[in-house]
Coordinates of C-alpha atoms and ligand atoms in Angstrom, one line a residue:
M1 CA 0.0 0.0 0.0
K2 CA 1.3 3.4 -0.9
R3 CA 1.8 5.4 2.3
L4 CA 2.5 9.1 2.9
R5 CA 4.0 9.9 6.3
L6 CA 4.2 13.5 7.4
I7 CA 7.1 14.7 9.6
L8 CA 6.5 18.1 11.2
G9 CA 9.4 20.4 12.0
D10 CA 9.4 19.6 15.7
Q11 CA 9.1 15.8 15.1
L12 CA 12.7 15.0 14.3
N13 CA 12.8 11.9 16.3
H14 CA 15.3 9.5 14.8
K15 CA 14.3 6.7 17.0
H16 CA 10.6 6.7 16.1
S17 CA 9.3 3.2 15.3
W18 CA 8.2 4.5 11.9
Y19 CA 11.7 4.2 10.7
R20 CA 12.0 0.6 11.6
N21 CA 8.6 -0.2 10.0
D22 CA 8.5 1.0 6.5
D23 CA 9.0 -0.3 2.9
D24 CA 9.6 0.9 -0.6
D25 CA 6.0 2.2 -0.8
T26 CA 6.5 4.6 2.1
L27 CA 7.1 8.2 1.2
Y28 CA 8.1 10.7 3.9
F29 CA 7.1 14.3 3.6
I30 CA 8.7 17.3 5.4
A31 CA 8.2 20.9 4.4
E32 CA 9.3 24.4 5.1
M33 CA 6.1 26.4 4.8
R34 CA 4.9 30.0 5.1
Q35 CA 2.0 28.8 7.3
E36 CA 4.6 28.0 9.9
T37 CA 7.0 31.0 9.4
D38 CA 4.0 33.4 9.5
Y39 CA 1.6 32.3 12.3
T40 CA 3.6 34.6 14.6
K41 CA 6.7 36.8 14.2
H42 CA 9.7 34.6 15.0
H43 CA 13.4 35.3 15.8
I44 CA 15.5 34.7 12.8
Q45 CA 17.7 32.1 14.6
K46 CA 14.6 30.1 15.5
V47 CA 13.5 29.8 11.8
V48 CA 17.0 29.0 10.7
A49 CA 17.4 26.4 13.4
F50 CA 14.3 24.6 12.4
F51 CA 15.0 24.7 8.7
E52 CA 18.6 23.5 9.2
A53 CA 17.4 20.7 11.5
M54 CA 14.7 19.6 9.1
E55 CA 17.1 19.5 6.2
A56 CA 19.6 17.5 8.1
F57 CA 16.9 15.1 9.2
A58 CA 15.6 14.7 5.6
N59 CA 19.1 14.0 4.3
R60 CA 19.7 11.4 7.0
L61 CA 16.6 9.6 6.1
R62 CA 17.6 9.6 2.4
D63 CA 21.1 8.3 3.4
Q64 CA 19.3 5.4 5.0
G65 CA 17.6 4.7 1.7
K66 CA 14.2 6.1 2.5
K67 CA 12.1 8.0 0.1
V68 CA 11.7 11.6 1.1
V69 CA 10.0 14.6 -0.3
H70 CA 11.5 17.7 1.3
Y71 CA 10.0 21.0 0.2
K72 CA 12.1 24.1 0.7
L73 CA 10.4 27.5 1.1
D74 CA 11.1 28.3 -2.6
G75 CA 10.2 24.8 -3.9
K76 CA 8.0 25.1 -7.0
N77 CA 5.4 22.6 -5.8
N78 CA 5.2 24.1 -2.4
T79 CA 1.8 25.7 -1.8
Q80 CA 3.0 26.9 1.6
K81 CA 0.1 25.3 3.4
L82 CA 0.0 21.9 5.0
G83 CA -3.4 20.8 3.7
T84 CA -3.0 21.7 0.1
N85 CA 0.6 20.3 0.0
I86 CA -0.6 17.0 1.3
A87 CA -3.8 16.8 -0.9
A88 CA -1.6 17.5 -4.0
L89 CA 0.9 14.8 -3.0
V90 CA -1.9 12.3 -2.3
E91 CA -3.2 12.8 -5.8
E92 CA 0.1 13.0 -7.8
R93 CA 1.6 10.0 -6.1
A94 CA -1.6 7.9 -5.9
I95 CA -1.2 7.6 -2.2
E96 CA -3.5 5.1 -0.5
K97 CA -2.9 5.9 3.2
F98 CA -1.9 9.1 5.0
E99 CA -0.1 8.8 8.4
Y100 CA 1.0 11.5 10.8
Q101 CA 2.4 11.8 14.3
L102 CA 0.2 13.6 16.8
P103 CA 1.2 17.3 16.8
D104 CA 2.1 19.0 20.1
E105 CA 0.3 22.1 19.1
Y106 CA -3.4 22.6 19.4
R107 CA -3.6 24.6 16.1
L108 CA -1.9 21.8 14.1
D109 CA -3.8 19.1 15.9
Q110 CA -7.1 20.7 14.7
Q111 CA -5.7 21.2 11.2
L112 CA -4.6 17.6 10.9
K113 CA -7.8 16.2 12.2
Q114 CA -9.7 18.3 9.7
L115 CA -7.3 17.2 6.9
A116 CA -7.8 13.5 7.8
D117 CA -11.6 14.0 7.6
D118 CA -11.3 15.7 4.3
L119 CA -9.0 13.2 2.6
S120 CA -10.8 10.4 0.9
I121 CA -8.1 7.8 1.8
E122 CA -7.4 5.9 5.0
C123 CA -5.6 8.1 7.7
E124 CA -3.9 7.1 10.9
A125 CA -2.3 9.2 13.7
F126 CA 0.6 7.9 15.7
D127 CA 2.2 8.9 19.0
T128 CA 5.4 10.9 18.6
E129 CA 7.1 8.5 21.1
H130 CA 8.9 11.5 22.6
F131 CA 7.3 12.5 25.9
I132 CA 7.5 10.5 29.1
T133 CA 3.8 11.0 29.7
G134 CA 0.8 10.6 27.5
R135 CA -1.2 13.7 26.4
N136 CA -3.8 13.1 29.1
E137 CA -1.8 11.5 31.8
L138 CA -1.5 14.7 33.9
A139 CA -5.3 15.3 33.7
E140 CA -5.9 11.7 34.9
F141 CA -3.4 12.1 37.7
F142 CA -5.0 15.2 39.1
E143 CA -8.6 14.1 38.5
G144 CA -10.7 14.9 41.6
R145 CA -7.9 16.9 43.3
K146 CA -8.3 20.5 44.2
S147 CA -4.9 21.8 43.1
L148 CA -2.5 20.9 40.3
L149 CA 0.6 21.1 42.3
M150 CA 3.7 20.4 40.2
E151 CA 5.6 18.9 43.2
S152 CA 3.1 16.0 43.6
F153 CA 3.2 15.3 39.9
Y154 CA 7.0 15.3 40.0
R155 CA 7.1 12.9 43.0
H156 CA 4.7 10.6 41.1
M157 CA 7.0 10.7 38.0
R158 CA 10.1 10.0 40.1
K159 CA 8.5 6.9 41.6
K160 CA 6.8 5.7 38.4
H161 CA 10.0 5.9 36.3
D162 CA 12.4 5.0 39.1
V163 CA 14.4 8.2 38.7
L164 CA 16.8 9.2 41.5
M165 CA 15.1 6.6 43.9
T166 CA 16.9 4.3 46.3
E167 CA 16.3 0.6 46.3
S168 CA 14.0 0.9 49.3
G169 CA 11.8 3.3 47.3
K170 CA 13.0 6.6 49.0
P171 CA 14.2 9.7 47.1
E172 CA 18.0 9.8 46.7
G173 CA 19.6 11.9 49.4
G174 CA 16.5 11.6 51.6
K175 CA 14.8 14.6 50.0
W176 CA 12.6 15.1 46.9
N177 CA 13.7 18.6 46.3
F178 CA 16.9 20.5 46.8
D179 CA 15.6 23.8 45.5
Q180 CA 16.7 25.7 48.6
S181 CA 20.4 24.9 47.8
N182 CA 20.0 26.2 44.2
R183 CA 19.9 29.9 44.9
K184 CA 23.5 31.1 44.9
K185 CA 24.5 34.5 43.4
W186 CA 27.4 34.1 40.9
K187 CA 30.3 36.5 41.8
G188 CA 32.7 35.9 39.0
Q189 CA 33.7 32.4 40.3
P190 CA 33.6 29.5 39.5
Q191 CA 34.7 30.2 36.0
V192 CA 32.0 29.6 33.4
P193 CA 33.2 27.4 30.5
H194 CA 32.5 28.7 27.0
E195 CA 29.2 27.3 25.6
K196 CA 29.5 24.2 23.4
G197 CA 28.9 26.0 20.1
F198 CA 29.0 25.0 16.4
R199 CA 30.4 27.6 14.1
K200 CA 28.1 26.5 11.3
D201 CA 27.6 28.4 8.1
V202 CA 23.9 28.9 7.6
R203 CA 24.0 31.6 4.9
K204 CA 22.1 29.5 2.3
T205 CA 19.2 28.9 4.7
L206 CA 19.2 32.5 5.7
K207 CA 19.2 33.7 2.1
R208 CA 16.2 31.5 1.4
I209 CA 14.2 32.9 4.3
E210 CA 15.1 36.5 3.3
T211 CA 14.4 36.0 -0.4
A212 CA 11.0 34.7 0.5
G213 CA 10.3 37.9 2.4
V214 CA 9.5 36.2 5.7
T215 CA 9.3 38.8 8.5
T216 CA 11.5 37.9 11.4
F217 CA 13.4 39.8 14.1
G218 CA 16.5 39.5 16.2
N219 CA 20.2 39.1 15.2
I220 CA 22.2 36.3 13.7
D221 CA 25.8 35.7 12.7
P222 CA 25.2 33.3 9.8
Q223 CA 28.8 32.1 9.6
N224 CA 28.9 31.2 13.2
F225 CA 25.6 29.6 14.0
S226 CA 26.0 27.9 17.3
W227 CA 22.8 25.9 18.0
P228 CA 22.8 22.1 17.6
T229 CA 20.6 21.2 14.6
T230 CA 21.5 17.5 14.2
R231 CA 21.3 14.6 16.6
A232 CA 25.0 14.2 16.7
D233 CA 25.5 17.8 17.6
S234 CA 22.8 17.6 20.2
L235 CA 24.5 14.7 21.8
K236 CA 27.7 16.7 21.9
V237 CA 25.9 19.5 23.8
L238 CA 24.5 17.0 26.3
R239 CA 28.0 15.5 26.8
Y240 CA 29.5 18.9 27.2
F241 CA 26.9 19.8 29.8
C242 CA 27.6 16.7 31.8
E243 CA 31.3 17.1 31.7
H244 CA 31.6 20.9 32.2
L245 CA 28.4 22.5 33.5
L246 CA 26.5 20.1 35.5
V247 CA 28.9 20.4 38.4
H248 CA 27.5 24.0 39.1
F249 CA 24.1 23.8 37.4
G250 CA 21.9 23.6 40.5
D251 CA 23.9 26.1 42.6
Y252 CA 23.7 28.8 40.0
Q253 CA 20.5 27.9 38.4
D254 CA 18.8 31.2 39.4
A255 CA 21.9 33.5 39.1
M256 CA 22.2 36.3 36.5
D257 CA 25.1 38.3 35.2
P258 CA 25.4 41.0 32.5
D259 CA 28.4 39.3 30.9
Q260 CA 27.2 35.7 31.0
V261 CA 24.6 34.6 28.5
Y262 CA 24.3 30.9 29.5
L263 CA 26.1 30.5 32.8
F264 CA 25.8 26.8 33.7
H265 CA 22.6 26.2 31.7
S266 CA 22.5 23.3 29.3
R267 CA 21.1 24.9 26.1
L268 CA 19.3 21.6 25.4
S269 CA 15.8 23.0 25.0
F270 CA 15.8 23.2 21.2
A271 CA 17.3 19.7 20.8
M272 CA 14.5 18.3 23.0
N273 CA 11.7 20.4 21.7
S274 CA 12.5 19.5 18.1
K275 CA 12.8 15.8 19.4
L276 CA 16.3 15.3 18.3
L277 CA 16.9 14.2 21.9
H278 CA 14.5 12.2 24.1
P279 CA 14.0 13.7 27.5
M280 CA 14.6 10.4 29.2
E281 CA 17.9 10.0 27.4
V282 CA 19.0 13.4 28.7
I283 CA 17.9 12.5 32.2
Q284 CA 19.7 9.2 32.1
G285 CA 22.8 10.7 30.5
V286 CA 23.0 13.2 33.4
I287 CA 22.4 10.6 36.1
E288 CA 24.9 8.2 34.7
H289 CA 27.5 10.9 34.6
W290 CA 26.8 11.9 38.2
Q291 CA 27.0 8.2 39.3
D292 CA 30.5 8.0 37.8
N293 CA 31.5 11.3 39.4
K294 CA 29.8 11.4 42.8
S295 CA 32.9 12.7 44.5
S296 CA 32.9 15.9 42.5
I297 CA 29.2 16.5 41.6
S298 CA 26.7 16.8 44.3
L299 CA 23.1 15.5 44.2
N300 CA 21.5 19.0 44.3
E301 CA 23.0 19.8 40.9
V302 CA 21.5 16.7 39.4
E303 CA 18.1 16.8 41.1
G304 CA 17.7 20.4 40.1
F305 CA 18.2 19.5 36.5
V306 CA 16.1 16.3 36.6
R307 CA 13.2 18.3 38.1
Q308 CA 13.2 20.7 35.2
I309 CA 12.7 17.9 32.6
L310 CA 10.9 15.0 34.4
G311 CA 8.9 17.5 36.4
W312 CA 8.3 20.9 34.8
R313 CA 8.6 19.9 31.2
E314 CA 6.2 17.0 31.3
Y315 CA 3.9 19.0 33.7
M316 CA 3.6 21.9 31.3
R317 CA 2.7 19.6 28.4
G318 CA 0.0 18.0 30.5
I319 CA -1.4 21.3 31.5
Y320 CA -1.4 22.4 27.9
W321 CA -3.6 19.5 26.7
K322 CA -5.8 19.7 29.8
E323 CA -6.5 23.4 29.4
M324 CA -6.4 24.1 25.7
P325 CA -8.0 25.9 23.8
G326 CA -9.3 28.1 26.6
Y327 CA -5.8 28.6 28.0
A328 CA -4.7 30.7 25.1
R329 CA -7.2 33.4 26.0
C330 CA -7.0 33.5 29.8
N331 CA -6.5 36.8 31.5
R332 CA -7.8 36.2 35.0
I333 CA -6.2 39.3 36.6
D334 CA -7.4 41.5 33.8
N335 CA -4.2 43.1 32.5
Q336 CA -4.7 45.4 29.5
K337 CA -1.6 47.5 28.9
D338 CA 0.7 47.4 25.9
L339 CA 4.1 45.7 25.9
P340 CA 6.7 48.4 25.9
G341 CA 8.5 48.9 22.6
F342 CA 11.9 48.3 24.2
Y343 CA 11.1 44.5 24.4
W344 CA 11.9 44.5 20.7
T345 CA 15.0 46.7 20.9
A346 CA 16.5 46.4 24.4
D347 CA 16.6 50.2 24.4
T348 CA 16.0 50.8 28.1
Q349 CA 18.0 52.3 31.0
M350 CA 17.0 49.5 33.3
N351 CA 20.1 47.4 33.3
C352 CA 18.5 44.1 34.1
L353 CA 15.9 44.4 31.3
H354 CA 18.4 45.8 28.9
H355 CA 20.7 42.7 29.3
A356 CA 17.9 40.1 29.4
I357 CA 16.3 41.5 26.3
K358 CA 19.7 42.0 24.5
N359 CA 20.7 38.4 25.1
S360 CA 17.3 37.3 23.7
L361 CA 17.7 39.4 20.6
D362 CA 21.3 38.4 20.0
H363 CA 21.1 34.7 20.9
A364 CA 17.4 33.8 20.8
Y365 CA 18.0 32.7 24.4
A366 CA 17.6 33.8 28.0
H367 CA 17.6 31.4 30.9
H368 CA 14.6 30.6 33.0
I369 CA 15.1 33.3 35.7
Q370 CA 15.7 36.0 33.2
R371 CA 12.5 35.0 31.5
L372 CA 10.6 34.7 34.7
M373 CA 12.0 37.4 37.1
I374 CA 13.2 40.1 34.7
T375 CA 11.1 40.3 31.5
G376 CA 8.1 38.4 32.8
N377 CA 8.1 40.1 36.2
F378 CA 8.3 43.6 34.6
A379 CA 5.5 42.8 32.1
L380 CA 3.2 41.6 34.9
L381 CA 4.0 44.5 37.3
L382 CA 3.2 46.8 34.4
G383 CA -0.1 45.1 33.7
V384 CA 0.6 44.1 30.1
H385 CA -2.1 42.1 28.3
P386 CA -1.1 38.4 28.2
D387 CA -1.7 38.2 24.5
Q388 CA 1.1 40.6 23.9
V389 CA 3.4 39.0 26.4
D390 CA 2.7 35.6 24.8
A391 CA 3.4 36.8 21.3
W392 CA 6.8 38.1 22.4
Y393 CA 7.8 34.8 24.2
L394 CA 6.5 32.7 21.3
G395 CA 8.6 34.6 18.8
I396 CA 11.8 35.3 20.5
Y397 CA 13.2 32.1 21.9
I398 CA 14.9 29.3 20.0
D399 CA 12.9 26.8 22.0
A400 CA 9.5 28.5 21.8
I401 CA 6.8 26.1 20.8
E402 CA 3.3 26.8 22.0
W403 CA 2.8 23.9 24.4
V404 CA 5.7 24.9 26.6
E405 CA 5.8 28.6 25.9
I406 CA 2.1 29.4 26.7
T407 CA 2.0 27.4 29.9
N408 CA 5.2 29.1 31.1
T409 CA 4.1 32.5 30.0
R410 CA 0.4 32.7 30.9
G411 CA 0.7 30.3 33.7
M412 CA 3.9 30.5 35.5
S413 CA 4.9 34.0 34.6
Q414 CA 1.8 36.1 34.1
F415 CA -0.7 34.5 36.5
A416 CA -3.2 34.8 33.7
D417 CA -4.7 31.4 34.6
G418 CA -5.5 32.7 38.2
G419 CA -3.0 30.4 39.9
L420 CA -3.5 27.0 38.1
V421 CA 0.3 26.6 37.5
A422 CA 1.9 29.0 39.9
T423 CA 0.7 29.1 43.4
K424 CA 1.5 32.8 43.7
P425 CA 2.4 35.4 41.1
Y426 CA 6.1 35.6 40.4
V427 CA 6.6 39.3 41.1
S428 CA 9.4 41.0 43.0
S429 CA 10.9 44.3 43.8
G430 CA 14.4 45.2 42.8
S431 CA 15.9 43.6 45.9
Y432 CA 15.3 40.0 44.6
I433 CA 17.0 41.0 41.3
D434 CA 19.9 42.5 43.3
K435 CA 20.2 39.4 45.4
M436 CA 20.4 37.0 42.4
S437 CA 22.3 39.1 39.9
N438 CA 25.1 41.6 39.2
Y439 CA 22.8 43.9 37.2
C440 CA 22.1 46.6 39.8
K441 CA 25.7 47.8 40.3
G442 CA 25.8 49.0 36.7
C443 CA 22.3 50.5 36.6
R444 CA 21.3 54.1 36.2
Y445 CA 18.7 53.4 39.0
N446 CA 19.2 52.9 42.6
V447 CA 17.8 49.5 43.8
K448 CA 17.6 50.7 47.4
E449 CA 15.4 53.7 46.6
K450 CA 11.7 53.4 46.3
T451 CA 10.5 56.8 45.2
G452 CA 12.2 59.7 43.4
E453 CA 13.8 60.1 40.0
D454 CA 16.6 57.6 40.7
A455 CA 14.5 54.9 42.3
C456 CA 14.5 51.4 40.8
P457 CA 11.1 51.2 38.9
F458 CA 10.6 47.6 40.1
N459 CA 10.2 48.8 43.7
S460 CA 7.2 51.1 43.2
L461 CA 5.6 48.8 40.6
Y462 CA 5.8 45.9 43.0
W463 CA 3.7 47.6 45.8
N464 CA 1.4 49.1 43.3
F465 CA 0.7 45.7 41.8
L466 CA -0.1 44.2 45.2
A467 CA -2.4 47.1 46.0
E468 CA -4.1 47.1 42.6
K469 CA -4.6 43.4 42.2
R470 CA -5.1 42.4 45.8
E471 CA -8.7 41.2 45.3
H472 CA -7.3 38.4 43.1
F473 CA -5.2 37.1 45.9
A474 CA -7.7 37.0 48.7
G475 CA -7.5 33.7 50.4
N476 CA -4.1 32.8 48.9
Q477 CA -2.0 31.8 51.9
R478 CA 1.3 32.3 50.0
M479 CA 0.4 35.9 49.5
A480 CA -0.7 36.5 53.1
M481 CA 2.6 37.9 54.3
M482 CA 3.1 40.3 51.5
L483 CA -0.5 41.6 51.8
S484 CA -0.2 42.1 55.5
T485 CA 3.0 44.2 55.0
L486 CA 1.0 46.2 52.4
D487 CA -1.7 46.7 55.0
R488 CA 0.7 47.9 57.6
M489 CA 2.2 50.5 55.2
D490 CA 1.8 54.2 56.0
P491 CA -0.9 55.5 53.6
D492 CA 1.2 58.4 52.5
D493 CA 4.2 56.2 51.8
L494 CA 2.0 53.9 49.8
E495 CA 0.6 56.8 47.8
G496 CA 4.1 58.0 47.1
L497 CA 5.0 54.5 45.7
R498 CA 1.8 54.3 43.7
S499 CA 2.3 57.7 42.2
R500 CA 5.8 56.8 41.1
A501 CA 4.5 53.5 39.7
R502 CA 1.8 55.4 37.7
Q503 CA 4.5 57.4 36.1
V504 CA 6.4 54.3 35.0
I505 CA 3.2 52.6 33.8
R506 CA 2.2 55.7 31.8
S507 CA 5.5 55.9 29.9
P508 CA 7.7 52.9 30.5
H509 CA 9.8 53.8 27.4
D510 CA 11.2 56.8 29.4
Y511 CA 12.9 54.5 31.9
Ligands
FAD1 P1 18.2 24.5 31.5 O1 18.1 25.6 32.5 O2 19.5 23.9 31.2 O3 17.1 23.4 31.9 C1 17.2 22.1 31.3 C2 15.9 21.8 30.6 O4 14.8 21.7 31.5 C3 15.5 22.7 29.5 O5 16.2 22.5 28.3 C4 14.0 22.5 29.4 O6 13.7 21.4 28.5 C5 13.6 22.1 30.8 N1 12.9 23.1 31.5 C6 13.5 24.0 32.4 N2 12.5 24.8 32.9 C7 11.4 24.5 32.3 C8 10.0 24.9 32.4 N3 9.7 25.9 33.2 N4 9.1 24.4 31.6 C9 9.4 23.4 30.8 N5 10.7 22.9 30.6 C10 11.6 23.4 31.4 N6 11.0 26.5 27.7 C11 10.9 26.0 26.4 O7 11.4 24.9 26.1 N7 10.2 26.7 25.5 C12 9.6 27.9 25.7 O8 9.0 28.5 24.8 C13 9.7 28.4 27.0 N8 9.1 29.7 27.3 C14 9.2 30.1 28.6 C15 8.6 31.4 28.9 C16 8.7 31.9 30.2 C17 8.0 33.2 30.5 C18 9.4 31.2 31.2 C19 9.5 31.7 32.6 C20 10.0 30.0 30.9 C21 10.0 29.4 29.6 N9 10.6 28.2 29.3 C22 10.4 27.7 28.0 C23 11.3 27.4 30.3 C24 12.8 27.6 30.4 O9 13.0 29.0 30.6 C25 13.6 27.1 29.2 O10 13.2 25.7 29.0 C26 15.1 27.1 29.5 O11 15.5 28.4 29.8 C27 15.8 26.6 28.2 O12 17.2 26.7 28.4 P2 18.2 25.5 28.7 O13 17.9 24.4 27.7 O14 19.5 26.1 28.9 O15 17.6 25.0 30.1
SF4_2 FE1 16.9 46.4 37.4 FE2 16.2 48.1 39.4 FE3 18.5 46.7 39.5 FE4 18.2 48.6 37.7 S1 18.2 48.8 39.9 S2 19.1 46.6 37.4 S3 16.1 48.5 37.2 S4 16.4 45.8 39.5

């Protein structure tokens, strides 16, 4: 039977059982399409990374003797839309069965279901064989429970998959979570090894994107492209992380420095989100390395890393499928302001925001705490509409795919789901940023001052946010202390803070 198998750009799973179960009548189809470059405005490095990875994947399948149709953006048969491309191929090649892997994005899931209904041939959907949990496993796990606490899901995952567990069924080290040990400020030491980069020449791919007139943003050095776009390169990044960065990963997980883009972070999110690496292979690789090097790498470094992948990553995917499509519209604390223009230029005097945004524009990367406690924190304190915050995060990062971007942005960062994902809003004044980073020393603003021309804008915005949104946090135990401090504040002092905050909110571009 003549079969057409679709491979989406984030389905580059070399180990999928498809590739062990095919024959001469199987045709694989992978395509660069305007429907994917244009559904939001992407960072140029993100588009380049996907196209490079897709091309390498198609070539590898061909090298293995498989039949592959790979449409480039400028291909003459490319209609730029998934549905029409597939319908045309089905007709031209007299295809008898259409097969696809379940997409991880609601938009594509709907589109493929519709396409399968419309095609007059047999269609079948397959699992991507990538995630550790099934699409609905989180919803089933939390069924009947009041809260969707990540920590309980994480413990369940540790037990179920026997990860970092002792033979007697207890967590390694006697504790589930070493988060408290993962909050060191980085003060120039230990030295940060250069990131494992690949000085790849991507000029051809870039030219194709530019010639097609795709609108992108951000910067790229096309002769020195440093993201892994093949499985072999992704494995090198994983090995490099284990050998050079893991040793300090947990300790400095939340630290920030103006001169350090990656610190001890792994840079593995693109490799995993495109499915070049399986999350369990990353977890096992790290644990095996730790087991061989227990005298130099402590458990908190490893547990901190495992929690991000076995816990947060799987959790976010489960939340996505549980809550979509409504999640994409939630705005439970009613934020309506515009995202300041400097999110697209880094042109601000606030040093922390300048560096977090500049990194993002230059490298399509910022680490978790920069995303959460600098750009996300500021947008939330300002009261920016989550649609605009979402569009920015979905476009700017190399790893931004909706299932993991939207849950982190609307849920964890913007509290737009009213506390489904985050048990309290992730907001802070300047003092948290000063505690975790080296930004404030070089800033035009004074982190210790609350009002006046030189006061750090985060300080007044923070108290203003609590006062303005307090009704949304009534009954939230984790907010009780902050709200009681707010209540004890001298009314004149509070008004001074709120007046300064109103100035910042009115014209954030002046700061
Ligand atoms: P490391 O710090 O080395 O962590 C290792 C891995 O853990 C990551 O590669 C990632 O796969 C996983 N991980 C860590 N934190 C999370 C998390 N909160 N949710 C899911 N997985 C996690 N991650 C994305 O992959 N795509 C996104 O679009 C995305 N958008 C985000 C938006 C906001 C507002 C925030 C606060 C976080 C977002 N994250 C996103 C999560 C996290 O910031 C990135 O996964 C991480 O920074 C990627 O860099 P790394 O590979 O060096 O990660
Ligand atoms: Fe950011 Fe305020 Fe520190 Fe400046 S002083 S870097 S604005 S936290």
